[in-house]
Amino acid sequence: YNVPGRTGQDIKPEIIMQIAGHEHFVGVKECMGHERIAELSSKGVACWSGNDEQCHESRHKHGAVGVISVTSNVVPGLMRKLMHEAPNDALDAQLQPLYTWLFTEPNPIGVNTLLMQLGVCEPVFRLPYTFTSHTAREESVALVKKIGLEHFPAGPKGLQVLADADFKHVLNGDDA
């Protein structure tokens, strides 16, 4: 799990290579970009891209075996196509605005807000996380429509722009 943006620490390739021979080592979620994935995969290390916006190129041009993805929670079929079918630059380009939207706020705010607006989960945030702005929520609905609602999971209420008052905040999962 090499995600310096989350952990504050970059696990350098020489450290990865030291642990790569361990019987429980399978590979690494790598967020340092294409060059790092290419370097490690060329040495036999299985790398999963941790950057949704780079995963298509990392998979098809730099040796990644796949992606550990936030976006796959909202468009699982399309992410599967990007990873397991022939390179599809047009689909990757179509999803770039969604990647940007999902990561404008710290993860998991974007994906949780979108899943709530799709009606697949209750609009409840555990503090300190909270919902995106109303404008951003409207933008997400437009993105979903542009990509095609059929690619997203949707609950019984379908896609909607939730109002601020629709959201609830809790201190832990027990009081949801």
CSV table of N, CA and C in Angstrom, one decimal:
chain,number,residue,atom,x,y,z
A,1,TYR,N,0.9,-1.2,0.0
A,1,TYR,CA,0.0,0.0,0.0
A,1,TYR,C,0.9,1.2,0.0
A,2,ASN,N,1.3,1.6,-1.2
A,2,ASN,CA,2.2,2.8,-1.3
A,2,ASN,C,1.4,4.0,-1.7
A,3,VAL,N,0.8,4.7,-0.8
A,3,VAL,CA,0.0,5.8,-1.0
A,3,VAL,C,0.5,7.0,-0.2
A,4,PRO,N,1.6,7.6,-0.6
A,4,PRO,CA,2.2,8.7,0.2
A,4,PRO,C,1.2,9.8,0.5
A,5,GLY,N,0.3,10.1,-0.4
A,5,GLY,CA,-0.7,11.2,-0.1
A,5,GLY,C,-1.6,10.9,1.1
A,6,ARG,N,-1.7,9.6,1.4
A,6,ARG,CA,-2.5,9.2,2.6
A,6,ARG,C,-1.7,8.9,3.8
A,7,THR,N,-0.5,8.3,3.6
A,7,THR,CA,0.3,7.8,4.7
A,7,THR,C,1.4,8.8,5.0
A,8,GLY,N,1.8,9.7,4.1
A,8,GLY,CA,2.9,10.6,4.4
A,8,GLY,C,4.2,10.0,4.2
A,9,GLN,N,4.3,8.8,3.6
A,9,GLN,CA,5.5,8.1,3.5
A,9,GLN,C,5.5,7.3,2.2
A,10,ASP,N,6.6,7.5,1.4
A,10,ASP,CA,6.8,6.8,0.1
A,10,ASP,C,7.6,5.5,0.4
A,11,ILE,N,7.1,4.4,0.0
A,11,ILE,CA,7.9,3.1,0.2
A,11,ILE,C,8.7,3.0,-1.1
A,12,LYS,N,10.0,3.2,-1.0
A,12,LYS,CA,10.9,3.3,-2.2
A,12,LYS,C,11.0,1.9,-2.8
A,13,PRO,N,11.3,1.8,-4.1
A,13,PRO,CA,11.5,0.5,-4.8
A,13,PRO,C,12.4,-0.4,-4.1
A,14,GLU,N,13.5,0.1,-3.5
A,14,GLU,CA,14.5,-0.8,-2.9
A,14,GLU,C,13.9,-1.5,-1.7
A,15,ILE,N,13.0,-0.8,-1.0
A,15,ILE,CA,12.3,-1.4,0.2
A,15,ILE,C,11.3,-2.5,-0.3
A,16,ILE,N,10.6,-2.1,-1.4
A,16,ILE,CA,9.6,-3.1,-2.0
A,16,ILE,C,10.4,-4.4,-2.4
A,17,MET,N,11.6,-4.2,-3.0
A,17,MET,CA,12.3,-5.4,-3.5
A,17,MET,C,12.8,-6.2,-2.3
A,18,GLN,N,13.1,-5.6,-1.2
A,18,GLN,CA,13.5,-6.3,0.0
A,18,GLN,C,12.4,-7.2,0.5
A,19,ILE,N,11.2,-6.7,0.5
A,19,ILE,CA,10.1,-7.5,1.0
A,19,ILE,C,9.4,-8.4,0.0
A,20,ALA,N,9.7,-8.2,-1.3
A,20,ALA,CA,9.0,-8.9,-2.4
A,20,ALA,C,9.2,-10.4,-2.3
A,21,GLY,N,10.3,-10.9,-1.7
A,21,GLY,CA,10.5,-12.3,-1.6
A,21,GLY,C,9.8,-13.0,-0.5
A,22,HIS,N,9.2,-12.2,0.4
A,22,HIS,CA,8.5,-12.8,1.5
A,22,HIS,C,7.3,-13.6,1.1
A,23,GLU,N,7.1,-14.8,1.7
A,23,GLU,CA,6.0,-15.7,1.3
A,23,GLU,C,4.6,-15.1,1.3
A,24,HIS,N,4.4,-14.0,2.1
A,24,HIS,CA,3.1,-13.4,2.2
A,24,HIS,C,2.9,-12.1,1.3
A,25,PHE,N,4.0,-11.8,0.6
A,25,PHE,CA,4.0,-10.6,-0.3
A,25,PHE,C,3.3,-11.0,-1.6
A,26,VAL,N,2.3,-10.3,-2.0
A,26,VAL,CA,1.6,-10.6,-3.3
A,26,VAL,C,1.9,-9.5,-4.3
A,27,GLY,N,2.0,-8.3,-3.9
A,27,GLY,CA,2.2,-7.1,-4.8
A,27,GLY,C,2.0,-5.9,-4.0
A,28,VAL,N,1.9,-4.8,-4.7
A,28,VAL,CA,1.7,-3.5,-4.1
A,28,VAL,C,0.7,-2.6,-4.8
A,29,LYS,N,-0.1,-1.9,-4.0
A,29,LYS,CA,-0.9,-0.8,-4.6
A,29,LYS,C,0.0,0.4,-4.7
A,30,GLU,N,0.3,0.8,-5.9
A,30,GLU,CA,1.3,1.8,-6.1
A,30,GLU,C,0.7,3.1,-6.6
A,31,CYS,N,0.9,4.2,-5.9
A,31,CYS,CA,0.4,5.5,-6.3
A,31,CYS,C,1.4,6.5,-6.7
A,32,MET,N,2.6,6.1,-7.0
A,32,MET,CA,3.7,7.0,-7.4
A,32,MET,C,3.8,7.2,-8.9
A,33,GLY,N,2.8,6.6,-9.7
A,33,GLY,CA,2.8,6.9,-11.1
A,33,GLY,C,3.3,5.8,-12.0
A,34,HIS,N,3.2,6.1,-13.3
A,34,HIS,CA,3.6,5.2,-14.3
A,34,HIS,C,5.0,4.7,-14.2
A,35,GLU,N,5.9,5.6,-14.0
A,35,GLU,CA,7.3,5.2,-14.0
A,35,GLU,C,7.6,4.2,-12.9
A,36,ARG,N,7.0,4.4,-11.7
A,36,ARG,CA,7.3,3.5,-10.6
A,36,ARG,C,6.6,2.2,-10.9
A,37,ILE,N,5.5,2.1,-11.5
A,37,ILE,CA,4.8,0.9,-11.8
A,37,ILE,C,5.7,0.1,-12.8
A,38,ALA,N,6.2,0.8,-13.8
A,38,ALA,CA,7.0,0.2,-14.8
A,38,ALA,C,8.3,-0.4,-14.2
A,39,GLU,N,8.9,0.4,-13.3
A,39,GLU,CA,10.1,-0.1,-12.7
A,39,GLU,C,9.9,-1.3,-11.9
A,40,LEU,N,8.9,-1.3,-11.1
A,40,LEU,CA,8.6,-2.5,-10.2
A,40,LEU,C,8.1,-3.7,-11.0
A,41,SER,N,7.2,-3.5,-12.0
A,41,SER,CA,6.7,-4.6,-12.7
A,41,SER,C,7.7,-5.2,-13.6
A,42,SER,N,8.7,-4.4,-14.1
A,42,SER,CA,9.8,-5.0,-14.9
A,42,SER,C,10.7,-5.9,-14.0
A,43,LYS,N,10.6,-5.8,-12.7
A,43,LYS,CA,11.4,-6.6,-11.8
A,43,LYS,C,10.5,-7.8,-11.2
A,44,GLY,N,9.3,-8.0,-11.8
A,44,GLY,CA,8.5,-9.1,-11.4
A,44,GLY,C,7.5,-8.8,-10.2
A,45,VAL,N,7.4,-7.5,-9.8
A,45,VAL,CA,6.5,-7.2,-8.7
A,45,VAL,C,5.1,-6.9,-9.3
A,46,ALA,N,4.1,-7.5,-8.8
A,46,ALA,CA,2.7,-7.3,-9.2
A,46,ALA,C,2.3,-5.9,-8.7
A,47,CYS,N,1.9,-5.0,-9.5
A,47,CYS,CA,1.5,-3.6,-9.1
A,47,CYS,C,0.1,-3.4,-9.6
A,48,TRP,N,-0.7,-2.9,-8.6
A,48,TRP,CA,-2.0,-2.4,-8.9
A,48,TRP,C,-2.0,-0.9,-8.8
A,49,SER,N,-2.5,-0.2,-9.8
A,49,SER,CA,-2.5,1.3,-9.8
A,49,SER,C,-3.4,1.7,-8.7
A,50,GLY,N,-3.0,2.7,-8.0
A,50,GLY,CA,-3.8,3.3,-6.9
A,50,GLY,C,-4.4,4.7,-7.4
A,51,ASN,N,-4.1,5.0,-8.6
A,51,ASN,CA,-4.5,6.3,-9.1
A,51,ASN,C,-5.5,6.0,-10.2
A,52,ASP,N,-6.8,6.3,-9.9
A,52,ASP,CA,-7.9,6.0,-10.9
A,52,ASP,C,-7.6,6.7,-12.2
A,53,GLU,N,-7.2,7.9,-12.2
A,53,GLU,CA,-7.0,8.7,-13.4
A,53,GLU,C,-5.9,8.2,-14.3
A,54,GLN,N,-5.0,7.4,-13.7
A,54,GLN,CA,-3.9,6.9,-14.5
A,54,GLN,C,-4.0,5.4,-14.7
A,55,CYS,N,-5.0,4.7,-14.2
A,55,CYS,CA,-5.0,3.3,-14.2
A,55,CYS,C,-5.0,2.6,-15.6
A,56,HIS,N,-5.7,3.2,-16.5
A,56,HIS,CA,-5.8,2.7,-17.9
A,56,HIS,C,-4.4,2.6,-18.5
A,57,GLU,N,-3.7,3.7,-18.5
A,57,GLU,CA,-2.4,3.8,-19.1
A,57,GLU,C,-1.4,2.9,-18.3
A,58,SER,N,-1.5,2.9,-17.0
A,58,SER,CA,-0.6,2.1,-16.1
A,58,SER,C,-0.8,0.6,-16.5
A,59,ARG,N,-2.1,0.2,-16.7
A,59,ARG,CA,-2.4,-1.2,-17.0
A,59,ARG,C,-1.9,-1.6,-18.4
A,60,HIS,N,-2.2,-0.8,-19.4
A,60,HIS,CA,-1.9,-1.2,-20.7
A,60,HIS,C,-0.6,-0.8,-21.3
A,61,LYS,N,0.1,0.1,-20.6
A,61,LYS,CA,1.4,0.6,-21.2
A,61,LYS,C,2.6,0.4,-20.2
A,62,HIS,N,2.3,0.2,-18.9
A,62,HIS,CA,3.4,0.3,-17.9
A,62,HIS,C,3.5,-1.0,-17.0
A,63,GLY,N,2.6,-2.0,-17.3
A,63,GLY,CA,2.8,-3.2,-16.6
A,63,GLY,C,1.9,-3.5,-15.4
A,64,ALA,N,1.0,-2.6,-15.0
A,64,ALA,CA,0.1,-2.8,-13.9
A,64,ALA,C,-0.8,-4.0,-14.2
A,65,VAL,N,-1.1,-4.7,-13.1
A,65,VAL,CA,-2.0,-5.9,-13.3
A,65,VAL,C,-3.5,-5.5,-13.1
A,66,GLY,N,-3.7,-4.3,-12.6
A,66,GLY,CA,-5.1,-3.8,-12.4
A,66,GLY,C,-5.1,-2.5,-11.6
A,67,VAL,N,-6.2,-2.3,-10.9
A,67,VAL,CA,-6.3,-1.1,-10.2
A,67,VAL,C,-7.0,-1.4,-8.9
A,68,ILE,N,-6.7,-0.7,-7.8
A,68,ILE,CA,-7.5,-0.7,-6.6
A,68,ILE,C,-8.2,0.7,-6.6
A,69,SER,N,-9.4,0.7,-6.9
A,69,SER,CA,-10.1,1.8,-7.4
A,69,SER,C,-11.3,2.3,-6.5
A,70,VAL,N,-11.4,3.6,-6.4
A,70,VAL,CA,-12.6,4.3,-5.8
A,70,VAL,C,-13.7,4.3,-6.9
A,71,THR,N,-13.4,4.6,-8.1
A,71,THR,CA,-14.3,4.8,-9.2
A,71,THR,C,-15.1,3.5,-9.5
A,72,SER,N,-14.5,2.4,-9.2
A,72,SER,CA,-15.1,1.1,-9.5
A,72,SER,C,-16.3,0.9,-8.6
A,73,ASN,N,-16.5,1.6,-7.5
A,73,ASN,CA,-17.7,1.6,-6.7
A,73,ASN,C,-18.9,2.2,-7.4
A,74,VAL,N,-18.7,3.0,-8.3
A,74,VAL,CA,-19.8,3.7,-9.0
A,74,VAL,C,-20.0,3.3,-10.5
A,75,VAL,N,-18.9,2.9,-11.1
A,75,VAL,CA,-19.1,2.3,-12.5
A,75,VAL,C,-18.2,1.0,-12.6
A,76,PRO,N,-18.6,0.0,-11.9
A,76,PRO,CA,-17.8,-1.2,-11.9
A,76,PRO,C,-17.6,-1.9,-13.3
A,77,GLY,N,-18.7,-1.9,-14.1
A,77,GLY,CA,-18.5,-2.5,-15.4
A,77,GLY,C,-17.6,-1.8,-16.3
A,78,LEU,N,-17.6,-0.5,-16.3
A,78,LEU,CA,-16.7,0.3,-17.1
A,78,LEU,C,-15.3,0.2,-16.6
A,79,MET,N,-15.1,0.2,-15.3
A,79,MET,CA,-13.7,0.0,-14.8
A,79,MET,C,-13.2,-1.4,-15.2
A,80,ARG,N,-14.1,-2.4,-15.2
A,80,ARG,CA,-13.6,-3.7,-15.6
A,80,ARG,C,-13.2,-3.7,-17.0
A,81,LYS,N,-14.0,-3.0,-17.9
A,81,LYS,CA,-13.6,-2.9,-19.3
A,81,LYS,C,-12.2,-2.3,-19.5
A,82,LEU,N,-12.0,-1.2,-18.7
A,82,LEU,CA,-10.7,-0.5,-18.8
A,82,LEU,C,-9.5,-1.4,-18.4
A,83,MET,N,-9.8,-2.3,-17.5
A,83,MET,CA,-8.7,-3.2,-17.0
A,83,MET,C,-8.5,-4.5,-17.7
A,84,HIS,N,-9.6,-5.0,-18.2
A,84,HIS,CA,-9.6,-6.4,-18.7
A,84,HIS,C,-9.8,-6.6,-20.2
A,85,GLU,N,-10.2,-5.5,-20.9
A,85,GLU,CA,-10.4,-5.6,-22.3
A,85,GLU,C,-9.3,-4.8,-23.0
A,86,ALA,N,-9.4,-4.8,-24.3
A,86,ALA,CA,-8.4,-4.1,-25.1
A,86,ALA,C,-8.3,-2.6,-24.7
A,87,PRO,N,-7.2,-2.0,-24.9
A,87,PRO,CA,-7.1,-0.5,-24.5
A,87,PRO,C,-8.2,0.3,-25.1
A,88,ASN,N,-8.7,1.2,-24.3
A,88,ASN,CA,-9.9,2.0,-24.8
A,88,ASN,C,-9.7,3.4,-24.3
A,89,ASP,N,-8.9,4.1,-25.1
A,89,ASP,CA,-8.6,5.5,-24.7
A,89,ASP,C,-9.8,6.4,-24.7
A,90,ALA,N,-10.8,6.1,-25.5
A,90,ALA,CA,-12.0,6.9,-25.6
A,90,ALA,C,-12.8,6.8,-24.2
A,91,LEU,N,-12.9,5.6,-23.8
A,91,LEU,CA,-13.6,5.3,-22.5
A,91,LEU,C,-12.9,6.0,-21.3
A,92,ASP,N,-11.5,5.8,-21.3
A,92,ASP,CA,-10.7,6.4,-20.3
A,92,ASP,C,-10.9,7.9,-20.3
A,93,ALA,N,-10.9,8.6,-21.5
A,93,ALA,CA,-11.1,10.0,-21.6
A,93,ALA,C,-12.5,10.4,-21.1
A,94,GLN,N,-13.5,9.6,-21.4
A,94,GLN,CA,-14.9,9.8,-21.0
A,94,GLN,C,-15.0,9.8,-19.4
A,95,LEU,N,-14.2,9.0,-18.8
A,95,LEU,CA,-14.3,8.9,-17.3
A,95,LEU,C,-13.4,9.9,-16.6
A,96,GLN,N,-12.5,10.6,-17.3
A,96,GLN,CA,-11.6,11.5,-16.6
A,96,GLN,C,-12.4,12.6,-15.8
A,97,PRO,N,-13.4,13.2,-16.3
A,97,PRO,CA,-14.2,14.1,-15.5
A,97,PRO,C,-14.8,13.5,-14.2
A,98,LEU,N,-15.2,12.3,-14.3
A,98,LEU,CA,-15.7,11.6,-13.1
A,98,LEU,C,-14.6,11.4,-12.1
A,99,TYR,N,-13.4,10.9,-12.5
A,99,TYR,CA,-12.3,10.8,-11.6
A,99,TYR,C,-12.0,12.1,-10.9
A,100,THR,N,-12.0,13.2,-11.7
A,100,THR,CA,-11.7,14.5,-11.1
A,100,THR,C,-12.7,14.8,-10.1
A,101,TRP,N,-14.0,14.6,-10.4
A,101,TRP,CA,-15.1,15.0,-9.5
A,101,TRP,C,-14.9,14.1,-8.2
A,102,LEU,N,-14.7,12.8,-8.3
A,102,LEU,CA,-14.6,12.0,-7.1
A,102,LEU,C,-13.5,12.4,-6.2
A,103,PHE,N,-12.4,12.9,-6.7
A,103,PHE,CA,-11.3,13.2,-5.9
A,103,PHE,C,-11.1,14.7,-5.6
A,104,THR,N,-12.1,15.6,-5.9
A,104,THR,CA,-12.0,17.0,-5.6
A,104,THR,C,-12.0,17.2,-4.1
A,105,GLU,N,-12.8,16.4,-3.4
A,105,GLU,CA,-12.8,16.4,-1.9
A,105,GLU,C,-12.0,15.2,-1.5
A,106,PRO,N,-11.5,15.2,-0.2
A,106,PRO,CA,-10.8,14.0,0.2
A,106,PRO,C,-11.7,12.7,0.2
A,107,ASN,N,-11.1,11.6,-0.3
A,107,ASN,CA,-11.8,10.4,-0.3
A,107,ASN,C,-12.1,10.0,1.1
A,108,PRO,N,-13.3,9.5,1.4
A,108,PRO,CA,-14.4,9.0,0.5
A,108,PRO,C,-15.6,9.9,0.4
A,109,ILE,N,-15.4,11.2,0.5
A,109,ILE,CA,-16.5,12.2,0.4
A,109,ILE,C,-17.2,12.1,-0.9
A,110,GLY,N,-16.5,12.2,-2.0
A,110,GLY,CA,-17.1,12.2,-3.3
A,110,GLY,C,-17.8,10.9,-3.6
A,111,VAL,N,-17.2,9.7,-3.4
A,111,VAL,CA,-17.8,8.5,-3.8
A,111,VAL,C,-19.0,8.3,-2.9
A,112,ASN,N,-18.9,8.6,-1.6
A,112,ASN,CA,-20.1,8.4,-0.7
A,112,ASN,C,-21.2,9.3,-1.1
A,113,THR,N,-20.9,10.6,-1.4
A,113,THR,CA,-22.0,11.5,-1.8
A,113,THR,C,-22.7,11.0,-3.0
A,114,LEU,N,-21.9,10.5,-4.0
A,114,LEU,CA,-22.5,10.0,-5.3
A,114,LEU,C,-23.3,8.8,-5.0
A,115,LEU,N,-22.9,7.9,-4.2
A,115,LEU,CA,-23.6,6.7,-3.9
A,115,LEU,C,-24.9,7.0,-3.2
A,116,MET,N,-24.9,8.0,-2.4
A,116,MET,CA,-26.1,8.5,-1.7
A,116,MET,C,-27.1,9.1,-2.7
A,117,GLN,N,-26.6,9.9,-3.6
A,117,GLN,CA,-27.4,10.5,-4.6
A,117,GLN,C,-28.0,9.5,-5.6
A,118,LEU,N,-27.3,8.3,-5.7
A,118,LEU,CA,-27.8,7.2,-6.6
A,118,LEU,C,-28.8,6.4,-5.8
A,119,GLY,N,-29.0,6.7,-4.5
A,119,GLY,CA,-30.0,6.0,-3.7
A,119,GLY,C,-29.6,4.6,-3.3
A,120,VAL,N,-28.3,4.2,-3.3
A,120,VAL,CA,-27.8,2.9,-2.9
A,120,VAL,C,-27.4,2.8,-1.5
A,121,CYS,N,-27.4,3.9,-0.8
A,121,CYS,CA,-27.1,3.9,0.6
A,121,CYS,C,-27.7,5.2,1.2
A,122,GLU,N,-27.9,5.1,2.5
A,122,GLU,CA,-28.6,6.2,3.2
A,122,GLU,C,-27.6,7.5,3.2
A,123,PRO,N,-28.2,8.7,3.2
A,123,PRO,CA,-27.4,9.9,3.2
A,123,PRO,C,-26.9,10.2,4.6
A,124,VAL,N,-26.0,9.3,5.1
A,124,VAL,CA,-25.4,9.5,6.5
A,124,VAL,C,-23.9,9.6,6.4
A,125,PHE,N,-23.3,10.6,7.0
A,125,PHE,CA,-21.9,10.7,7.0
A,125,PHE,C,-21.4,10.6,8.5
A,126,ARG,N,-20.4,9.8,8.7
A,126,ARG,CA,-19.7,9.8,10.0
A,126,ARG,C,-18.7,10.9,10.0
A,127,LEU,N,-18.8,11.8,11.0
A,127,LEU,CA,-17.9,12.9,11.1
A,127,LEU,C,-16.5,12.4,11.3
A,128,PRO,N,-15.5,13.0,10.7
A,128,PRO,CA,-15.5,14.4,10.3
A,128,PRO,C,-15.9,14.6,8.8
A,129,TYR,N,-16.2,13.5,8.1
A,129,TYR,CA,-16.6,13.6,6.7
A,129,TYR,C,-18.0,14.2,6.6
A,130,THR,N,-18.2,14.9,5.5
A,130,THR,CA,-19.5,15.6,5.2
A,130,THR,C,-19.7,15.6,3.7
A,131,PHE,N,-20.8,16.0,3.3
A,131,PHE,CA,-21.2,16.0,1.9
A,131,PHE,C,-20.5,17.1,1.1
A,132,THR,N,-20.5,17.0,-0.2
A,132,THR,CA,-20.0,18.0,-1.1
A,132,THR,C,-21.0,19.2,-1.2
A,133,SER,N,-20.6,20.2,-1.8
A,133,SER,CA,-21.5,21.4,-2.0
A,133,SER,C,-22.6,21.0,-2.9
A,134,HIS,N,-23.7,21.8,-2.8
A,134,HIS,CA,-24.9,21.6,-3.7
A,134,HIS,C,-24.5,21.7,-5.1
A,135,THR,N,-23.6,22.7,-5.5
A,135,THR,CA,-23.2,22.8,-6.8
A,135,THR,C,-22.4,21.6,-7.3
A,136,ALA,N,-21.6,21.0,-6.4
A,136,ALA,CA,-20.8,19.8,-6.8
A,136,ALA,C,-21.8,18.6,-7.0
A,137,ARG,N,-22.8,18.6,-6.1
A,137,ARG,CA,-23.8,17.5,-6.3
A,137,ARG,C,-24.5,17.6,-7.6
A,138,GLU,N,-24.9,18.8,-8.0
A,138,GLU,CA,-25.5,19.0,-9.3
A,138,GLU,C,-24.6,18.6,-10.4
A,139,GLU,N,-23.3,18.9,-10.3
A,139,GLU,CA,-22.3,18.5,-11.3
A,139,GLU,C,-22.2,17.0,-11.4
A,140,SER,N,-22.3,16.3,-10.3
A,140,SER,CA,-22.2,14.8,-10.3
A,140,SER,C,-23.3,14.2,-11.1
A,141,VAL,N,-24.5,14.8,-10.9
A,141,VAL,CA,-25.7,14.3,-11.6
A,141,VAL,C,-25.5,14.5,-13.1
A,142,ALA,N,-25.0,15.6,-13.5
A,142,ALA,CA,-24.8,15.8,-14.9
A,142,ALA,C,-23.7,14.9,-15.4
A,143,LEU,N,-22.7,14.6,-14.7
A,143,LEU,CA,-21.7,13.6,-15.1
A,143,LEU,C,-22.3,12.2,-15.3
A,144,VAL,N,-23.1,11.8,-14.3
A,144,VAL,CA,-23.7,10.5,-14.4
A,144,VAL,C,-24.6,10.4,-15.7
A,145,LYS,N,-25.4,11.4,-15.9
A,145,LYS,CA,-26.2,11.4,-17.1
A,145,LYS,C,-25.4,11.4,-18.4
A,146,LYS,N,-24.3,12.1,-18.4
A,146,LYS,CA,-23.4,12.1,-19.6
A,146,LYS,C,-22.8,10.7,-19.9
A,147,ILE,N,-22.3,10.1,-18.8
A,147,ILE,CA,-21.7,8.8,-18.9
A,147,ILE,C,-22.8,7.7,-19.2
A,148,GLY,N,-24.0,7.9,-18.6
A,148,GLY,CA,-25.1,7.0,-18.8
A,148,GLY,C,-25.4,6.3,-17.5
A,149,LEU,N,-26.6,6.6,-17.0
A,149,LEU,CA,-27.1,6.1,-15.7
A,149,LEU,C,-27.0,4.5,-15.7
A,150,GLU,N,-27.2,3.9,-16.8
A,150,GLU,CA,-27.2,2.4,-16.9
A,150,GLU,C,-25.9,1.8,-16.4
A,151,HIS,N,-24.8,2.6,-16.4
A,151,HIS,CA,-23.5,2.1,-15.9
A,151,HIS,C,-23.3,2.2,-14.4
A,152,PHE,N,-24.2,2.8,-13.7
A,152,PHE,CA,-24.1,3.1,-12.3
A,152,PHE,C,-25.1,2.3,-11.5
A,153,PRO,N,-24.8,1.9,-10.3
A,153,PRO,CA,-25.8,1.3,-9.5
A,153,PRO,C,-26.8,2.3,-9.1
A,154,ALA,N,-28.1,1.9,-9.0
A,154,ALA,CA,-29.1,2.9,-8.6
A,154,ALA,C,-30.1,2.2,-7.7
A,155,GLY,N,-30.5,2.9,-6.6
A,155,GLY,CA,-31.5,2.4,-5.7
A,155,GLY,C,-32.9,2.7,-6.2
A,156,PRO,N,-33.9,2.4,-5.4
A,156,PRO,CA,-35.3,2.6,-5.8
A,156,PRO,C,-35.7,4.0,-6.2
A,157,LYS,N,-35.0,5.0,-5.5
A,157,LYS,CA,-35.4,6.4,-5.8
A,157,LYS,C,-34.6,6.9,-7.0
A,158,GLY,N,-33.6,6.2,-7.5
A,158,GLY,CA,-32.9,6.6,-8.7
A,158,GLY,C,-31.9,7.7,-8.3
A,159,LEU,N,-31.5,8.4,-9.4
A,159,LEU,CA,-30.5,9.5,-9.3
A,159,LEU,C,-31.2,10.8,-8.9
A,160,GLN,N,-30.7,11.5,-7.9
A,160,GLN,CA,-31.3,12.7,-7.5
A,160,GLN,C,-30.2,13.6,-6.9
A,161,VAL,N,-30.4,14.9,-7.0
A,161,VAL,CA,-29.6,15.9,-6.3
A,161,VAL,C,-30.2,16.0,-4.9
A,162,LEU,N,-29.4,15.6,-3.9
A,162,LEU,CA,-29.9,15.7,-2.5
A,162,LEU,C,-29.7,17.1,-2.0
A,163,ALA,N,-30.6,17.6,-1.2
A,163,ALA,CA,-30.5,18.9,-0.5
A,163,ALA,C,-29.6,18.7,0.7
A,164,ASP,N,-29.1,19.8,1.2
A,164,ASP,CA,-28.3,19.7,2.4
A,164,ASP,C,-29.0,19.1,3.6
A,165,ALA,N,-30.3,19.4,3.7
A,165,ALA,CA,-31.1,18.9,4.8
A,165,ALA,C,-31.4,17.4,4.7
A,166,ASP,N,-31.1,16.8,3.5
A,166,ASP,CA,-31.3,15.3,3.4
A,166,ASP,C,-30.2,14.5,4.1
A,167,PHE,N,-29.1,15.2,4.4
A,167,PHE,CA,-27.9,14.5,5.0
A,167,PHE,C,-28.0,14.5,6.5
A,168,LYS,N,-27.5,13.4,7.1
A,168,LYS,CA,-27.4,13.3,8.5
A,168,LYS,C,-25.9,13.0,8.8
A,169,HIS,N,-25.5,13.6,10.0
A,169,HIS,CA,-24.1,13.4,10.5
A,169,HIS,C,-24.2,12.6,11.8
A,170,VAL,N,-23.3,11.6,11.9
A,170,VAL,CA,-23.2,10.8,13.1
A,170,VAL,C,-21.8,10.8,13.6
A,171,LEU,N,-21.6,10.5,14.9
A,171,LEU,CA,-20.2,10.4,15.4
A,171,LEU,C,-19.6,9.0,15.2
A,172,ASN,N,-20.5,8.0,15.1
A,172,ASN,CA,-20.0,6.6,14.8
A,172,ASN,C,-21.1,5.9,14.1
A,173,GLY,N,-20.8,4.7,13.7
A,173,GLY,CA,-21.8,3.9,12.9
A,173,GLY,C,-23.0,3.4,13.7
A,174,ASP,N,-22.9,3.5,15.1
A,174,ASP,CA,-24.0,2.9,15.9
A,174,ASP,C,-25.2,3.9,16.0
A,175,ASP,N,-25.0,5.1,15.7
A,175,ASP,CA,-26.1,6.1,15.8
A,175,ASP,C,-26.7,6.5,14.5
A,176,ALA,N,-26.4,5.7,13.5
A,176,ALA,CA,-27.0,6.0,12.1
A,176,ALA,C,-28.5,5.7,12.1
